[in-house]
Coordinates of C-alpha atoms and ligand atoms in Angstrom, one line a residue:
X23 CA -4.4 -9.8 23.1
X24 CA -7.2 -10.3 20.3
X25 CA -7.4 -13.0 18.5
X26 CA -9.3 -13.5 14.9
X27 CA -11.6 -16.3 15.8
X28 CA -13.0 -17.1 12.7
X29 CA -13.0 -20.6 11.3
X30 CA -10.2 -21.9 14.0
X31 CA -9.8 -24.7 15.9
X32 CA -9.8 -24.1 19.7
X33 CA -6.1 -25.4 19.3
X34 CA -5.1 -23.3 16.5
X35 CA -6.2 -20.8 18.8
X36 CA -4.2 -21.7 21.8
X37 CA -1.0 -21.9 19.0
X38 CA -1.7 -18.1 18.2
X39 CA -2.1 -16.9 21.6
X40 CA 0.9 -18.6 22.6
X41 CA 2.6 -16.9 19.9
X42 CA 1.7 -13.6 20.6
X43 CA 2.0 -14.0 24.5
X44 CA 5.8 -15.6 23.7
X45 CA 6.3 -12.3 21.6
X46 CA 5.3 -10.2 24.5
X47 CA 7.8 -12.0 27.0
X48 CA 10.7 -11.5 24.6
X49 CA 10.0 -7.8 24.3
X50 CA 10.4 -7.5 28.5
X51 CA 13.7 -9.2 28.1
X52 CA 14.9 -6.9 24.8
X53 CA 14.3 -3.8 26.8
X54 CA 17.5 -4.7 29.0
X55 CA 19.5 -6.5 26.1
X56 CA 19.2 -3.4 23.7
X57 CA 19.8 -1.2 26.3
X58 CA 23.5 -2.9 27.4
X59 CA 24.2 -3.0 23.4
X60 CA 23.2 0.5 22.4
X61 CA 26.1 1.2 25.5
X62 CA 23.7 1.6 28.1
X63 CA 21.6 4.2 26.3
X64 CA 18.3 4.3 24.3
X65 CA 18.3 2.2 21.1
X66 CA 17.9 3.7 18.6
X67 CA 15.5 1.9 15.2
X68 CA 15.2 2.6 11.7
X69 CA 12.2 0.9 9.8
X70 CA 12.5 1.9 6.1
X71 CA 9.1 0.7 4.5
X72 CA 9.5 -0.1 0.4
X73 CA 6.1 -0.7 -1.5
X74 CA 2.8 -0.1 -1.4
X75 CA 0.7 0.7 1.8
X76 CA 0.2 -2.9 3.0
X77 CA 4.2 -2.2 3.4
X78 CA 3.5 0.7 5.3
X79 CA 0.9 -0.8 7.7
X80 CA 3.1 -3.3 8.2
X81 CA 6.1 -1.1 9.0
X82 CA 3.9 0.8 11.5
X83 CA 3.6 -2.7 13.4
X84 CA 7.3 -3.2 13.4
X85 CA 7.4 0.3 14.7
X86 CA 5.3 -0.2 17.6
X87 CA 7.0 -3.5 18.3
X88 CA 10.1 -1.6 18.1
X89 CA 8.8 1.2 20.7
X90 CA 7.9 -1.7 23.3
X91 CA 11.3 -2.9 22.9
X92 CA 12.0 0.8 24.6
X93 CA 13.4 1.8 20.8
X94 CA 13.7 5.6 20.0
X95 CA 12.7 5.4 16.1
X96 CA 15.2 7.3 13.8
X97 CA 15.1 8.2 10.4
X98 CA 18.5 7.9 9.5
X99 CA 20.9 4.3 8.8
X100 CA 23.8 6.6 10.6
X101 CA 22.0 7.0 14.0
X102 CA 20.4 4.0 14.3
X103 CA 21.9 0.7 16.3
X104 CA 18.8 -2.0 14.5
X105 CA 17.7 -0.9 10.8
X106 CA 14.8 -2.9 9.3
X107 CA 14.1 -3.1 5.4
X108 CA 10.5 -3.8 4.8
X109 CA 10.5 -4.7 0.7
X110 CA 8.5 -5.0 -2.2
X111 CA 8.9 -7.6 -4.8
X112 CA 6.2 -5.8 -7.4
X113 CA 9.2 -4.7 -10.2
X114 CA 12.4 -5.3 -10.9
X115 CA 13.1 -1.6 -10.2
X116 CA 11.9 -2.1 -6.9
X117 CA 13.6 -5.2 -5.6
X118 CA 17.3 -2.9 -7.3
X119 CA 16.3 -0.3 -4.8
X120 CA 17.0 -2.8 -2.2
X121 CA 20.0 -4.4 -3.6
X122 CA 21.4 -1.4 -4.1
X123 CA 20.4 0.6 -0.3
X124 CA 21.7 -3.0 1.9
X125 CA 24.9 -3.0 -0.2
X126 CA 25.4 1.1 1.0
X127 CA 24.4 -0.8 4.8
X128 CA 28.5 -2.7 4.5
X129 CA 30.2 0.0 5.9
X130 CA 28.3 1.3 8.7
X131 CA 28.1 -2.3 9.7
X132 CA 32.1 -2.6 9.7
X133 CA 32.5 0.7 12.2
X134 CA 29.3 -0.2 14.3
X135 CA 29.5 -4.4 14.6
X136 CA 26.9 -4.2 17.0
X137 CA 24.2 -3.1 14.2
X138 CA 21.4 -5.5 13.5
X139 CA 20.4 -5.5 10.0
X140 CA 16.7 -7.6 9.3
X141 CA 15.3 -7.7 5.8
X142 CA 11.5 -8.5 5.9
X143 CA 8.8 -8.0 3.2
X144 CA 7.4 -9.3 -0.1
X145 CA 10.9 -9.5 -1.6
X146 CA 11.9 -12.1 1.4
X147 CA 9.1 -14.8 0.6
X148 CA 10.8 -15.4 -2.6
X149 CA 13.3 -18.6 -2.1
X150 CA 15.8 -17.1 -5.0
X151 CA 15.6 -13.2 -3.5
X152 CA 16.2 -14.5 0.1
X153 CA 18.9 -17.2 -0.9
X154 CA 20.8 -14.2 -2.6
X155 CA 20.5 -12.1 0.2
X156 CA 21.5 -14.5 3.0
X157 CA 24.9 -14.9 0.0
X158 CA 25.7 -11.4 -0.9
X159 CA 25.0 -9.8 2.4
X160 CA 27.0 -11.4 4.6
X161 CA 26.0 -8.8 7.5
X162 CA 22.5 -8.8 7.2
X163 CA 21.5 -10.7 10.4
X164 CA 18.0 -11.5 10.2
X165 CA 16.1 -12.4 6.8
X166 CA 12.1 -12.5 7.7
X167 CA 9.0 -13.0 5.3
X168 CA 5.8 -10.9 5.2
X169 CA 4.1 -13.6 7.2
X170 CA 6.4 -13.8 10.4
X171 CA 5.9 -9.8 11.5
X172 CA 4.0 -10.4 14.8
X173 CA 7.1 -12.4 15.5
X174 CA 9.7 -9.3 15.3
X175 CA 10.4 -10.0 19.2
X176 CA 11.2 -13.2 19.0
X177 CA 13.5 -13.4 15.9
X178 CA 15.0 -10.0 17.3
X179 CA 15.8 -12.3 20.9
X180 CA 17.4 -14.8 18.9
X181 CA 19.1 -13.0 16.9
X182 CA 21.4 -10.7 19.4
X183 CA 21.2 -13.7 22.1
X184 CA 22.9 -16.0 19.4
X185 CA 24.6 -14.0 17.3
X186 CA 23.6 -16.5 14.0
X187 CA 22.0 -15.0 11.2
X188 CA 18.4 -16.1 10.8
X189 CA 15.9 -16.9 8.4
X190 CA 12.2 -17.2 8.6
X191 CA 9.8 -17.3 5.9
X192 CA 7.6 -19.3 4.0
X193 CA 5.2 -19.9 6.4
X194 CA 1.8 -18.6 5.3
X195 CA -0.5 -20.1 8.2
X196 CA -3.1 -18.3 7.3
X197 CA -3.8 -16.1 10.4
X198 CA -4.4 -13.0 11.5
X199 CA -2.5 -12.0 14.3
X200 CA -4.1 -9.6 16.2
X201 CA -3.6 -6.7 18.9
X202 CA -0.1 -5.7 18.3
X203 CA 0.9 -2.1 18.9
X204 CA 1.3 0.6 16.2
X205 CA 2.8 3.3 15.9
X206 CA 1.2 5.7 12.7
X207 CA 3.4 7.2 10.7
X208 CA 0.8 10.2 10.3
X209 CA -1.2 11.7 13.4
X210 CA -4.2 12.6 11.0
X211 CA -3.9 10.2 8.3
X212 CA -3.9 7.0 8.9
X213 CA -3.8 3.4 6.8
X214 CA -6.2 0.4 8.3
X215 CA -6.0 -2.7 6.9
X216 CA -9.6 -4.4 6.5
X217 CA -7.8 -8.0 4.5
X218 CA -4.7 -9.0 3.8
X219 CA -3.3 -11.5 1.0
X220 CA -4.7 -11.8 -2.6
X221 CA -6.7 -14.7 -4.4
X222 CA -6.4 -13.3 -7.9
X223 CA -3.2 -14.1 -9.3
X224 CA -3.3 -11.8 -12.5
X225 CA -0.9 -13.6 -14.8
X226 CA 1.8 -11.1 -13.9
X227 CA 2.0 -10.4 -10.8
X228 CA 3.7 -11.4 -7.8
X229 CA 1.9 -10.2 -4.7
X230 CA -0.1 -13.7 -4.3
X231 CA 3.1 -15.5 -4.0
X232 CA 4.6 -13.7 -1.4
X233 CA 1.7 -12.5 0.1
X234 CA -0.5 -15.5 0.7
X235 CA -4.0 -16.1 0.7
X236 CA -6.9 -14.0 1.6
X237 CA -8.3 -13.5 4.7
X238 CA -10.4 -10.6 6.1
X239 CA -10.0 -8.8 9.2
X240 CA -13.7 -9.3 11.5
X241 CA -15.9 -6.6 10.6
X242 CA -16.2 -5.5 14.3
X243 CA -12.4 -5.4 15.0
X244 CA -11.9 -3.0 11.9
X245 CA -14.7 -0.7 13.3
X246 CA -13.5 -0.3 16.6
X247 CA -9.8 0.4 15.1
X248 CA -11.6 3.1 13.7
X249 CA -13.4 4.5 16.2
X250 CA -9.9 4.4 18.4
X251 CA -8.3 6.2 15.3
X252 CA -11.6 9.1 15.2
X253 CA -10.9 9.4 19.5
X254 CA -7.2 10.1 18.5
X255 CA -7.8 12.8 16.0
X256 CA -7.6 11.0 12.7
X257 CA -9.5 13.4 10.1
X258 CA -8.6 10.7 6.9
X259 CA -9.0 6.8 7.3
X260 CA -8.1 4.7 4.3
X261 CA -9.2 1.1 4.2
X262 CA -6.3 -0.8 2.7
X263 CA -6.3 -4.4 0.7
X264 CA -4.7 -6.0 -2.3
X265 CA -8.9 -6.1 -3.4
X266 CA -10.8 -4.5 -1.1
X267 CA -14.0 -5.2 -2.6
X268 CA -13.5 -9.0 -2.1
X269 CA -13.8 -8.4 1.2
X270 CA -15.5 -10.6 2.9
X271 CA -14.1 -14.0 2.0
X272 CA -14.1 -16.7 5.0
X273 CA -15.6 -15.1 7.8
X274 CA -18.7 -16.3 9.5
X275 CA -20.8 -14.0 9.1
X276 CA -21.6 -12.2 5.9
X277 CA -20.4 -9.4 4.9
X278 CA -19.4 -7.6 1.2
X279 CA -17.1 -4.3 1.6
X280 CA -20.2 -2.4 0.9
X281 CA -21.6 -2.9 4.3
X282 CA -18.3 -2.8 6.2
X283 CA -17.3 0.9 4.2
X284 CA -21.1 1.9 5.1
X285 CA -20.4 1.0 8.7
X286 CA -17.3 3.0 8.7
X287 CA -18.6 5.8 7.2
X288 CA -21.9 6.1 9.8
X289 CA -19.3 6.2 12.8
X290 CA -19.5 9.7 14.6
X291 CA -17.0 12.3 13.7
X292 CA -15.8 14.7 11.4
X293 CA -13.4 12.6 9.1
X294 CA -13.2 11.2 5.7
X295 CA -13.1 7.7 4.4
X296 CA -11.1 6.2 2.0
X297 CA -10.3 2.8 0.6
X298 CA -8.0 1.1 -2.2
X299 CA -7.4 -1.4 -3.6
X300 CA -10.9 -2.2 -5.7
X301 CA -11.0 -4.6 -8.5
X302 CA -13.1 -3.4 -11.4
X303 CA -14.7 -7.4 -11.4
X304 CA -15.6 -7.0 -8.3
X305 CA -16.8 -3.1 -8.2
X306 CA -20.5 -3.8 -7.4
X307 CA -23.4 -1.0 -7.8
X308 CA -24.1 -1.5 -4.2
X309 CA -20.2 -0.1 -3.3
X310 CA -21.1 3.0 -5.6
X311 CA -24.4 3.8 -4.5
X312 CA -22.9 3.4 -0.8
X313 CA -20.0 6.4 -2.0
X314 CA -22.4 8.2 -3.7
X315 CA -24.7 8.6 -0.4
X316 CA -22.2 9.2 2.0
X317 CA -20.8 12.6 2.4
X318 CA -17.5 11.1 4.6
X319 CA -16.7 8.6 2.2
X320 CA -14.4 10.4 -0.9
X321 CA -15.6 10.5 -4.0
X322 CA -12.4 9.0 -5.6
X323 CA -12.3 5.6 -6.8
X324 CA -8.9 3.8 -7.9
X325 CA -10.0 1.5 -10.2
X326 CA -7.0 -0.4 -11.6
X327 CA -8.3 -1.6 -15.4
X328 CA -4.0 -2.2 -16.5
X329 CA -5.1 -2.6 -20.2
X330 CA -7.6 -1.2 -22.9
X331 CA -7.2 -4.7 -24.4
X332 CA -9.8 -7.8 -24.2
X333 CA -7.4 -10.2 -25.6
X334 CA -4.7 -8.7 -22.9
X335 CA -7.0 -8.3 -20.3
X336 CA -7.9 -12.4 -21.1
X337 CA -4.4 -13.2 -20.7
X338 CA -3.2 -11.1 -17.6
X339 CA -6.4 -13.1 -16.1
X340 CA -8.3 -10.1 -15.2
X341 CA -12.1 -11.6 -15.2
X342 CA -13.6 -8.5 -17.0
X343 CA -13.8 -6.7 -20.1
X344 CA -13.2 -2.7 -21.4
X345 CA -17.4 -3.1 -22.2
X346 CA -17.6 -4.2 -18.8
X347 CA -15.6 -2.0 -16.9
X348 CA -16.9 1.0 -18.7
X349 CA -19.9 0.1 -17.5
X350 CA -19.0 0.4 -13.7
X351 CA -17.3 3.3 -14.5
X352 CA -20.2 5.3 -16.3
X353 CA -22.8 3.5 -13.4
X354 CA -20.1 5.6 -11.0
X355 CA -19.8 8.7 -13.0
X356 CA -23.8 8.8 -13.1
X357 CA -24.4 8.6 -9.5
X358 CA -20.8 10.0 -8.1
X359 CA -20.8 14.2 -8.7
X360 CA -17.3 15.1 -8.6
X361 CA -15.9 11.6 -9.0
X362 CA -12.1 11.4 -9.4
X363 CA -10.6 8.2 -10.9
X364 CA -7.4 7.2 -11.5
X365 CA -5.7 3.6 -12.3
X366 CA -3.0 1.6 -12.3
X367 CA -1.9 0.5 -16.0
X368 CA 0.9 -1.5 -17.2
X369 CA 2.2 -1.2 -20.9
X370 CA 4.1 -3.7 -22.9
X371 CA 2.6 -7.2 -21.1
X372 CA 4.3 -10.3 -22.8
X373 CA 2.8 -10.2 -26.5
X374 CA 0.7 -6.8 -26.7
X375 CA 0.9 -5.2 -30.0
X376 CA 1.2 -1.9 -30.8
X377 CA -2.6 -2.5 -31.5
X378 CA -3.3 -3.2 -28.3
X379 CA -2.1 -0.4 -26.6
X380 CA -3.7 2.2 -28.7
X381 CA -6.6 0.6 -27.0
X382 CA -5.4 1.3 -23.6
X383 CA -5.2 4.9 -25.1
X384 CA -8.6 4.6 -26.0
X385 CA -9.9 3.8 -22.8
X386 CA -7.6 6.5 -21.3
X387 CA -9.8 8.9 -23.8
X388 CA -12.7 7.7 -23.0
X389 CA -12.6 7.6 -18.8
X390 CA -10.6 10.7 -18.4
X391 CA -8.9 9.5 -15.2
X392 CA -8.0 12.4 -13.1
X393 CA -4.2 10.7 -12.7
X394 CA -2.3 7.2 -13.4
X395 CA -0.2 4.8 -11.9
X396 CA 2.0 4.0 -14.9
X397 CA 4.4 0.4 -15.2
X398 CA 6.4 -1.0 -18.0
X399 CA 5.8 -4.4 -17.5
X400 CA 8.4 -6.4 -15.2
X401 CA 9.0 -10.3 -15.8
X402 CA 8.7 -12.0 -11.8
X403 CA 9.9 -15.0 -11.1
X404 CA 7.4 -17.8 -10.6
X405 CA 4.6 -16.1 -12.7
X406 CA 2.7 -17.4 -15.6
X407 CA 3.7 -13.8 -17.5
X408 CA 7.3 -14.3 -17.3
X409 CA 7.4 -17.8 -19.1
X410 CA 5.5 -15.7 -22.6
X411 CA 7.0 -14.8 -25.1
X412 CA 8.1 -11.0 -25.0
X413 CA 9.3 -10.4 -28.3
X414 CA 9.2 -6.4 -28.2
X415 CA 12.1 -4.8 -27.0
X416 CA 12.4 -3.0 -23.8
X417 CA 13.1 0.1 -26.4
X418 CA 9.8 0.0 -28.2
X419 CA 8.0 -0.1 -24.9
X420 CA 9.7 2.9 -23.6
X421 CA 8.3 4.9 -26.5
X422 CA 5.0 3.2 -25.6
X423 CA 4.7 4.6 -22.7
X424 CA 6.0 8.1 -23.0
X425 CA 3.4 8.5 -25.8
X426 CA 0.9 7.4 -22.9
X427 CA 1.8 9.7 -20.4
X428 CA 1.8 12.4 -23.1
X429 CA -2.1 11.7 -23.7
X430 CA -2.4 11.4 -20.2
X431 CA -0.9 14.6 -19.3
X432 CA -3.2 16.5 -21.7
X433 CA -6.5 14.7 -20.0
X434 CA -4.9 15.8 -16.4
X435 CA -4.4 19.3 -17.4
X436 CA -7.6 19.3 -18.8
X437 CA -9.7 18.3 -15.7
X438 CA -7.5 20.4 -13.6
X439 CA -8.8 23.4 -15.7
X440 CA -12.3 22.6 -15.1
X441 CA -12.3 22.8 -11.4
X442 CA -10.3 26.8 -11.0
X443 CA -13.2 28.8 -9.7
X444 CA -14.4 26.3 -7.9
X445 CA -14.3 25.7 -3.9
X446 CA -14.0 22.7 -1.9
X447 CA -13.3 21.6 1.2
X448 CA -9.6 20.5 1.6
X449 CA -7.1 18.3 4.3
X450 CA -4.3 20.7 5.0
X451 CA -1.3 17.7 4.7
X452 CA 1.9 19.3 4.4
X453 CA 4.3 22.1 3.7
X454 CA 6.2 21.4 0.4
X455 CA 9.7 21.9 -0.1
X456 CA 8.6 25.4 -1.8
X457 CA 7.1 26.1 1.4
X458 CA 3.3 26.5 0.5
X459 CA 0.9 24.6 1.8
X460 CA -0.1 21.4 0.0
X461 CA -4.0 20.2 0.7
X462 CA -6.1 17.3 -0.8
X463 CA -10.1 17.5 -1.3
X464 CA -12.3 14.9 -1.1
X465 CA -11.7 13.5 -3.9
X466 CA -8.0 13.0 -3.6
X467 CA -6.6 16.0 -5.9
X468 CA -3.7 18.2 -4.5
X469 CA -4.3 21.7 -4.4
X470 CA -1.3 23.9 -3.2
X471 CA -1.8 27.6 -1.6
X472 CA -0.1 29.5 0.9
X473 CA -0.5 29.6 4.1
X474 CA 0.4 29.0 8.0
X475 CA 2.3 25.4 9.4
X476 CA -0.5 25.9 12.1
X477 CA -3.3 24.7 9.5
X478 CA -1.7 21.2 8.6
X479 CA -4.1 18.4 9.9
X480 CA -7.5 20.8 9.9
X481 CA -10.1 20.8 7.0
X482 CA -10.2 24.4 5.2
X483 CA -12.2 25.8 2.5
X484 CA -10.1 26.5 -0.9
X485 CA -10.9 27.8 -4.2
X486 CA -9.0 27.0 -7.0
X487 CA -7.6 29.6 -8.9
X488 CA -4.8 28.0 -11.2
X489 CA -4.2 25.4 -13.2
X490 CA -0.8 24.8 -14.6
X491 CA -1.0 21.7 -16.0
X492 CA -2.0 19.4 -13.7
X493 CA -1.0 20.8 -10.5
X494 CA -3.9 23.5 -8.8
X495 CA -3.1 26.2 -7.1
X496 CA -5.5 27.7 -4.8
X497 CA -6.3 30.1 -1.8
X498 CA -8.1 29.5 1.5
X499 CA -11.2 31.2 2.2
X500 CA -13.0 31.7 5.6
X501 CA -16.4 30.3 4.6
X502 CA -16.9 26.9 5.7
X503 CA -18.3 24.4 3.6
Ligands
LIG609 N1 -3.9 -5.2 -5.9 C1 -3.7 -4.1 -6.6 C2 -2.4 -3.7 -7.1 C3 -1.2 -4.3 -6.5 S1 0.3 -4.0 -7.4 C4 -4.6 -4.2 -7.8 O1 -5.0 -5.3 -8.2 O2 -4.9 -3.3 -8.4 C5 0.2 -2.4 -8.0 C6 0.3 -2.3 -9.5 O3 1.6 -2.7 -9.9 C7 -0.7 -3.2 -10.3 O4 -1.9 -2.6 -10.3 C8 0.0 -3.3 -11.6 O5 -0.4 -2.2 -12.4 C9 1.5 -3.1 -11.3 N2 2.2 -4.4 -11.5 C10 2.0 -5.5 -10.8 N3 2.9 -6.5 -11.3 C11 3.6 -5.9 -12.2 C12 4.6 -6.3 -13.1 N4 5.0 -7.6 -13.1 N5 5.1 -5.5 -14.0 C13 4.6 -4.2 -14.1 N6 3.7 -3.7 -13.3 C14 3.1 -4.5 -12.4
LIG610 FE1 -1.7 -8.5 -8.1 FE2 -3.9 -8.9 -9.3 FE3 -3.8 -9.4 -6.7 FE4 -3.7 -6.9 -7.6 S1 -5.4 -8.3 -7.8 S2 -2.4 -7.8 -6.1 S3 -2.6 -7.1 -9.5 S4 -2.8 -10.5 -8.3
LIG611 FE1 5.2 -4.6 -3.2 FE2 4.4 -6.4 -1.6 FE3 3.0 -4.2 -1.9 S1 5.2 -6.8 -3.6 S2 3.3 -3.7 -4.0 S3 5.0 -4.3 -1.1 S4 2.2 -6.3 -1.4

């Protein structure tokens, strides 16, 4: 197995190979235990991912550990004799979701005893969240925290050896564990994670807590993932971090994300490359010029600004102003033709005014983001936010935000309208539920047409020729462009 070399000891090194060498003995010896429990037939797993894509890398992990185990992977609680949780902690909406799905987990557990329920993910590296879980869920078996994955095996063997409920969590070493197998959701899309953690700690936000602290992937290791993901067919690569553009931090050698998404980008092959998360303080000119001069790399950049207010924007401890961010994203919009931006925003932060969100409409105005990522904002625990003072009601925000999504709407529609009669090149991804074909362009906007299964996964020409509201609708063409 790989290790990440960087800045260790030789016997922190020997501790992580151990680990991961331990992990591989304990998957021989699940192969026959799961087998005698499932009733001498396959087992079958269930991994249900919760949260954003770091979830979902991580999930695909899990997956592949789960395969090794000799697992069959099933989609459905009902069939499956181990079910995995992976959760998110980023709302309070999120972190019900949960609550409410292991609670529905009671009664399969009473007519299958046998099942193995595990918990893992952002929500388990919170001490109150995985105290209340161990309580309440008497037949969850194994409670595990984002930074224990590479030791699935291991907590799996003790687990149906023993028959005690475990917990592991709260132990951020610090390293990246390296090498184990995946299994991608998607056989032309695919997620690679460049860093993992996050060093910001905006005022509200949770993910530093139960994610830990920064530390990038070797440059080297993440291009010859994708080089092995180009071999296998992938036509779409996202690069994935809490703040991609940090990346970087703590390796030897020295290296911004500009470089790394450059190198990416130059590999051989017909595919297209995208990344998120960015940080507007940390969106440089050299990252645009490097998206603007690359024809792989989309022209879509999610730029999360989450208020038009400098006095929010001060106290969510953001490290940028609206001057300052409209200055990236007019450098971007100067050099990017076609650029698509969208953005994450969160409305009614502890002590923003009515005032201050007309300003996030204002910069809304101004940007014209193509779509949003919209929150009302959610105390979390153990966050300098949630000790403010909140004195609007949950009410008032509510109206807030549907007045937000109302000027957003009309700026979607708007752009959408300017692109019919155009043609691009598009990423067949899916058939919808209304059975047409649903494709993506370069820069990240769904355009749905009809056409045959046998397209999804292949590039196609389309041109636009509707736009109701802000969904296109197009047709393919047989030029190639
Ligand atoms: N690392 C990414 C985002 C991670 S969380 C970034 O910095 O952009 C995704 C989004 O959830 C955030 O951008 C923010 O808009 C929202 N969010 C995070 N914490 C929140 C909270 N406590 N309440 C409401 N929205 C929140
Ligand atoms: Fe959370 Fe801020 Fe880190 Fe994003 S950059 S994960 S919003 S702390
Ligand atoms: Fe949620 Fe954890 Fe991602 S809190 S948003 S799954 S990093």
């Amino acid at each position: 197995m790989n290790l990440e070399s960087e800045g260790k000891t030789l016997t922190e090194l020997t501790d992580m190979t151990e680990v991961l060498e331990k992990q591989e003995e304990y998957t021989e010896l699940l192969r026959d235990i799961l087998f005698v429990r499932a009733n001498n037939r396959q087992p079958k797993a269930m991994v249900r991912t919760y949260g954003c894509q770091q979830n979902v890398a991580d999930s695909e992990k899990m997956k592949g550990m789960l395969e090794k185990m000799g697992c069959a992977l099933v989609d459905e609680p009902d069939d499956a004799d181990i079910i995995i949780f992976n959760t998110c902690a980023v709302r309070e909406h999120a972190e019900d979701r949960v609550f409410g799905n292991v609670g529905a987990l009671k009664a399969l557990k009473r007519r299958k005893p046998s099942l193995l329920i595990g918990l893992c993910g952002c929500m388990m590296e919170q001490k109150h969240i995985a105290e209340k879980i161990y309580k309440s869920f008497p037949y969850v078996g194994l409670v595990f925290g984002t930074h224990v994955i590479h030791k699935l095996p291991e907590l799996m063997y003790h687990s149906v050896t023993t028959g005690k409920r475990l917990v592991e969590r709260g132990t951020d070493d610090g390293n990246i564990y390296e090498g184990l197998p995946i299994h991608r959701d998607g056989s032309f899309k695919g997620w690679l994670p460049i860093m993992y953690g996050c060093d910001n700690f905006c005022s509200y936000c949770i993910v530093p807590y139960v994610r830990g602290r920064e530390r990038s992937r070797k440059p080297l290791t993440v291009i010859e993932e994708a080089k092995s993901m180009i071999a296998a067919g992938y036509k779409e690569i996202t690069l994935l971090g809490q703040n991609v553009n940090s990346y970087g931090k703590g390796l030897d050698e020295s290296v911004t994300f500009a470089q790394l998404l450059k190198s990416v980008s130059e590999l051989d092959g017909d595919f297209w490359l995208r990344f998120m998360t960015s940080h507007p303080k940390d969106a440089s000119k050299e990252l645009i010029d490097v998206i603007a001069e690359s024809p792989k790399i989309s022209s879509h950049i999610h730029l999360p600004f989450q208020s038009g207010s400098d006095r929010i924007l001060k106290q969510m401890n953001r490290h940028y102003d609206v001057e300052r961010y409209l200055e990236t994203v007019n450098y971007a919009k100067s050099k990017i033709p076609d650029l698509s931006l969208t953005s994450d925003v969160i409305v009614g932060f502890p002590g923003e005014t009515y005032e201050d969100f007309q300003k996030t409409l204002d910069l809304i105005r101004e940007v014209e983001f193509t779509s949003l990522f919209t929150f009302i904002y959610s105390p979390r625990v153990g966050t300098p936010a949630a000790k403010k003072e909140d004195p609007i009601p949950y009410e008032e925000k509510s109206k807030w935000f549907s007045e937000l999504l109302k000027v957003q709407e009309e700026i979607a529609a708007k752009r959408c309208a300017s692109m019919v009669g155009k043609t691009y090149r598009v990423l067949v991804e899916e058939k919808t539920k209304n059975g047409v074909l649903s494709a993506r362009t370069q820069n990240n906007i769904i355009v749905e047409m009809e056409g045959s299964d046998s397209l999804i996964g292949t590039f196609q020409s389309a041109e636009v020729t509707q736009a109701r509201n802000w969904i296109l609708r197009g047709k393919l063409i047989e030029k190639e462009i």
